[in-house]
mmCIF file of C-alpha atoms in Angstrom:
data_model
loop_
_atom_site.group_PDB
_atom_site.id
_atom_site.type_symbol
_atom_site.label_atom_id
_atom_site.label_comp_id
_atom_site.label_asym_id
_atom_site.label_seq_id
_atom_site.Cartn_x
_atom_site.Cartn_y
_atom_site.Cartn_z
ATOM 1 C CA UNK N 294 128.602 116.576 135.358
ATOM 2 C CA UNK N 295 125.972 113.908 136.347
ATOM 3 C CA UNK N 296 124.535 114.245 140.188
ATOM 4 C CA UNK N 297 125.990 111.820 142.741
ATOM 5 C CA UNK N 298 123.317 110.163 144.604
ATOM 6 C CA UNK N 299 123.284 107.249 146.902
ATOM 7 C CA UNK N 300 121.027 104.347 146.885
ATOM 8 C CA UNK N 301 119.769 105.412 150.252
ATOM 9 C CA UNK N 302 118.520 108.765 149.170
ATOM 10 C CA UNK N 303 116.337 107.152 146.023
ATOM 11 C CA UNK N 304 114.890 104.656 148.221
ATOM 12 C CA UNK N 305 114.053 107.532 150.874
ATOM 13 C CA UNK N 306 112.011 109.201 147.860
ATOM 14 C CA UNK N 307 110.584 106.081 146.382
ATOM 15 C CA UNK N 308 109.180 105.493 149.950
ATOM 16 C CA UNK N 309 107.909 108.704 150.318
ATOM 17 C CA UNK N 310 105.585 108.221 147.476
ATOM 18 C CA UNK N 311 102.967 105.827 146.519
ATOM 19 C CA UNK N 312 102.121 106.664 142.736
ATOM 20 C CA UNK N 313 104.152 105.299 139.839
ATOM 21 C CA UNK N 314 103.513 104.687 136.293
ATOM 22 C CA UNK N 315 104.248 100.683 135.265
ATOM 23 C CA UNK N 316 105.445 100.069 131.707
ATOM 24 C CA UNK N 317 105.081 96.749 130.649
ATOM 25 C CA UNK N 318 105.372 94.764 127.288
ATOM 26 C CA UNK N 319 102.128 93.192 125.441
ATOM 27 C CA UNK N 320 102.284 89.520 124.267
ATOM 28 C CA UNK N 321 102.534 90.904 120.624
ATOM 29 C CA UNK N 322 105.246 93.353 121.832
ATOM 30 C CA UNK N 323 103.519 96.485 122.357
ATOM 31 C CA UNK N 324 104.727 98.668 124.985
ATOM 32 C CA UNK N 325 101.430 99.520 127.660
ATOM 33 C CA UNK N 326 101.712 101.799 130.827
ATOM 34 C CA UNK N 327 99.590 102.137 133.784
ATOM 35 C CA UNK N 328 99.325 104.448 136.888
ATOM 36 C CA UNK N 329 99.861 102.292 139.742
ATOM 37 C CA UNK N 330 99.669 102.684 143.734
ATOM 38 C CA UNK N 331 102.545 100.705 145.399
ATOM 39 C CA UNK N 332 104.340 100.319 148.607
ATOM 40 C CA UNK N 333 108.036 99.146 149.468
ATOM 41 C CA UNK N 334 109.279 96.286 151.681
ATOM 42 C CA UNK N 335 112.860 95.274 151.823
ATOM 43 C CA UNK N 336 113.796 97.370 148.463
ATOM 44 C CA UNK N 337 111.033 95.417 146.561
ATOM 45 C CA UNK N 338 107.553 97.690 145.274
ATOM 46 C CA UNK N 339 104.220 95.695 145.649
ATOM 47 C CA UNK N 340 101.115 96.361 143.781
ATOM 48 C CA UNK N 341 97.772 95.242 144.319
ATOM 49 C CA UNK N 342 95.461 94.231 141.285
ATOM 50 C CA UNK N 343 92.695 92.302 139.978
ATOM 51 C CA UNK N 344 93.814 88.906 138.550
ATOM 52 C CA UNK N 345 91.970 89.698 135.491
ATOM 53 C CA UNK N 346 93.818 92.664 135.139
ATOM 54 C CA UNK N 347 95.475 93.356 131.974
ATOM 55 C CA UNK N 348 98.839 94.496 134.005
ATOM 56 C CA UNK N 349 98.466 91.056 135.670
ATOM 57 C CA UNK N 350 98.008 89.058 132.457
ATOM 58 C CA UNK N 351 100.929 90.660 130.539
ATOM 59 C CA UNK N 352 103.537 90.580 133.419
ATOM 60 C CA UNK N 353 102.574 86.651 133.895
ATOM 61 C CA UNK N 354 104.112 86.406 130.170
ATOM 62 C CA UNK N 355 106.814 88.671 130.439
ATOM 63 C CA UNK N 356 108.204 89.925 133.882
ATOM 64 C CA UNK N 357 110.613 92.646 132.462
ATOM 65 C CA UNK N 358 109.135 95.923 133.455
ATOM 66 C CA UNK N 359 110.062 99.727 133.846
ATOM 67 C CA UNK N 360 108.695 101.971 137.033
ATOM 68 C CA UNK N 361 108.533 105.609 136.737
ATOM 69 C CA UNK N 362 107.907 107.440 140.190
ATOM 70 C CA UNK N 363 106.960 111.029 139.427
ATOM 71 C CA UNK N 364 107.654 113.062 142.336
ATOM 72 C CA UNK N 365 105.808 116.768 142.500
ATOM 73 C CA UNK N 366 108.073 120.284 142.382
ATOM 74 C CA UNK N 367 106.077 123.024 143.739
ATOM 75 C CA UNK N 368 107.132 126.485 144.456
ATOM 76 C CA UNK N 369 106.033 127.809 148.228
ATOM 77 C CA UNK N 370 103.540 129.799 148.056
ATOM 78 C CA UNK N 371 102.926 129.988 144.164
ATOM 79 C CA UNK N 372 101.641 126.721 143.495
ATOM 80 C CA UNK N 373 99.427 127.742 140.111
ATOM 81 C CA UNK N 374 102.719 127.824 138.541
ATOM 82 C CA UNK N 375 103.484 124.403 136.378
ATOM 83 C CA UNK N 376 106.766 122.943 137.552
ATOM 84 C CA UNK N 377 107.550 119.481 135.820
ATOM 85 C CA UNK N 378 107.929 116.528 138.093
ATOM 86 C CA UNK N 379 111.178 115.313 139.194
ATOM 87 C CA UNK N 380 111.484 111.459 138.307
ATOM 88 C CA UNK N 381 113.218 108.142 139.387
ATOM 89 C CA UNK N 382 113.441 105.792 136.601
ATOM 90 C CA UNK N 383 114.183 102.134 136.701
ATOM 91 C CA UNK N 384 113.594 98.867 135.155
ATOM 92 C CA UNK N 385 112.849 95.696 136.780
ATOM 93 C CA UNK N 386 111.524 92.151 137.018
ATOM 94 C CA UNK N 387 107.995 91.389 138.328
ATOM 95 C CA UNK N 388 106.190 88.465 139.814
ATOM 96 C CA UNK N 389 102.456 88.138 139.951
ATOM 97 C CA UNK N 390 102.123 86.549 143.660
ATOM 98 C CA UNK N 391 99.034 84.914 145.079
ATOM 99 C CA UNK N 392 98.241 86.172 148.670
ATOM 100 C CA UNK N 393 99.632 83.469 150.359
ATOM 101 C CA UNK N 394 102.980 84.152 148.832
ATOM 102 C CA UNK N 395 103.252 87.726 150.464
ATOM 103 C CA UNK N 396 103.999 88.548 153.749
ATOM 104 C CA UNK N 397 100.863 89.743 156.503
ATOM 105 C CA UNK N 398 102.055 93.063 157.116
ATOM 106 C CA UNK N 399 102.984 93.447 153.303
ATOM 107 C CA UNK N 400 99.221 92.733 152.372
ATOM 108 C CA UNK N 401 97.928 94.787 155.368
ATOM 109 C CA UNK N 402 99.914 97.857 154.232
ATOM 110 C CA UNK N 403 99.188 97.402 150.553
ATOM 111 C CA UNK N 404 95.220 97.344 151.158
ATOM 112 C CA UNK N 405 95.173 99.597 154.272
ATOM 113 C CA UNK N 406 92.064 98.130 155.773
ATOM 114 C CA UNK N 407 90.105 98.783 152.370
ATOM 115 C CA UNK N 408 89.832 95.555 150.980
ATOM 116 C CA UNK N 409 88.153 93.084 153.127
ATOM 117 C CA UNK N 410 85.610 91.303 151.471
ATOM 118 C CA UNK N 411 86.821 87.818 150.740
ATOM 119 C CA UNK N 412 85.348 87.665 147.331
ATOM 120 C CA UNK N 413 87.203 90.717 146.637
ATOM 121 C CA UNK N 414 90.929 89.336 147.808
ATOM 122 C CA UNK N 415 90.210 86.154 146.232
ATOM 123 C CA UNK N 416 89.920 88.052 142.843
ATOM 124 C CA UNK N 417 93.076 89.908 143.302
ATOM 125 C CA UNK N 418 96.802 89.302 143.319
ATOM 126 C CA UNK N 419 99.918 91.438 144.132
ATOM 127 C CA UNK N 420 102.907 92.087 141.746
ATOM 128 C CA UNK N 421 106.236 92.036 143.010
ATOM 129 C CA UNK N 422 108.485 94.134 141.508
ATOM 130 C CA UNK N 423 112.367 93.992 142.393
ATOM 131 C CA UNK N 424 114.309 96.948 140.708
ATOM 132 C CA UNK N 425 117.667 96.251 138.472
ATOM 133 C CA UNK N 426 120.906 97.619 137.734
ATOM 134 C CA UNK N 427 120.571 101.552 138.039
ATOM 135 C CA UNK N 428 118.198 104.295 139.279
ATOM 136 C CA UNK N 429 117.855 106.943 136.592
ATOM 137 C CA UNK N 430 117.098 110.306 138.259
ATOM 138 C CA UNK N 431 115.911 113.785 137.032
ATOM 139 C CA UNK N 432 115.653 116.518 139.789
ATOM 140 C CA UNK N 433 115.923 114.575 142.709
ATOM 141 C CA UNK N 434 118.307 115.638 145.423
ATOM 142 C CA UNK N 435 118.877 119.020 143.745
ATOM 143 C CA UNK N 436 117.135 122.826 144.686
ATOM 144 C CA UNK N 437 113.993 123.478 142.195
ATOM 145 C CA UNK N 438 116.205 126.310 140.008
ATOM 146 C CA UNK N 439 118.862 123.486 139.147
ATOM 147 C CA UNK N 440 116.518 121.557 137.040
ATOM 148 C CA UNK N 441 116.740 123.639 134.173
ATOM 149 C CA UNK N 442 120.065 122.334 133.698
ATOM 150 C CA UNK N 443 119.992 118.781 132.959
ATOM 151 C CA UNK N 444 123.828 118.078 133.256
ATOM 152 C CA UNK N 445 122.926 119.053 137.107
ATOM 153 C CA UNK N 446 119.696 117.844 137.689
ATOM 154 C CA UNK N 447 120.286 113.855 136.144
ATOM 155 C CA UNK N 448 121.524 111.050 138.322
ATOM 156 C CA UNK N 449 122.257 107.621 138.303
ATOM 157 C CA UNK N 450 122.626 105.148 141.079
ATOM 158 C CA UNK N 451 123.137 101.252 141.166
ATOM 159 C CA UNK N 452 119.928 99.936 142.794
#
């Protein structure tokens, strides 16, 4: 039996985290992934990057992406015991945006006051990812011990 989650529960988990793995395809059809830091606004993920970065170039050519958000699991008082992360995975459409096309409050949250230099800002862009179809989850919303049973730990919910 697949776990019954709501889209709201999944969005809460996505918003509570800030790291994900972004999957994309190169112009020659090769799969690539990259770790990213993101923020969420209006059920979209926003990623700051350099205009010259490969991820911006690949996404500009092919907007189909996948995102996996790993969610660390720990045993209280036994942090040295390795536990696999819970995950949220989805496919989406990505757009490479200039700063002028992004809301000011999104830019402020995204850059967290770290990037202030006008030259650095001019060399950067924002990737906007809109999730599509379903969130696929593992270990989200289940007790740690239930993660041992795939039929109890898996979930799927419409975006």
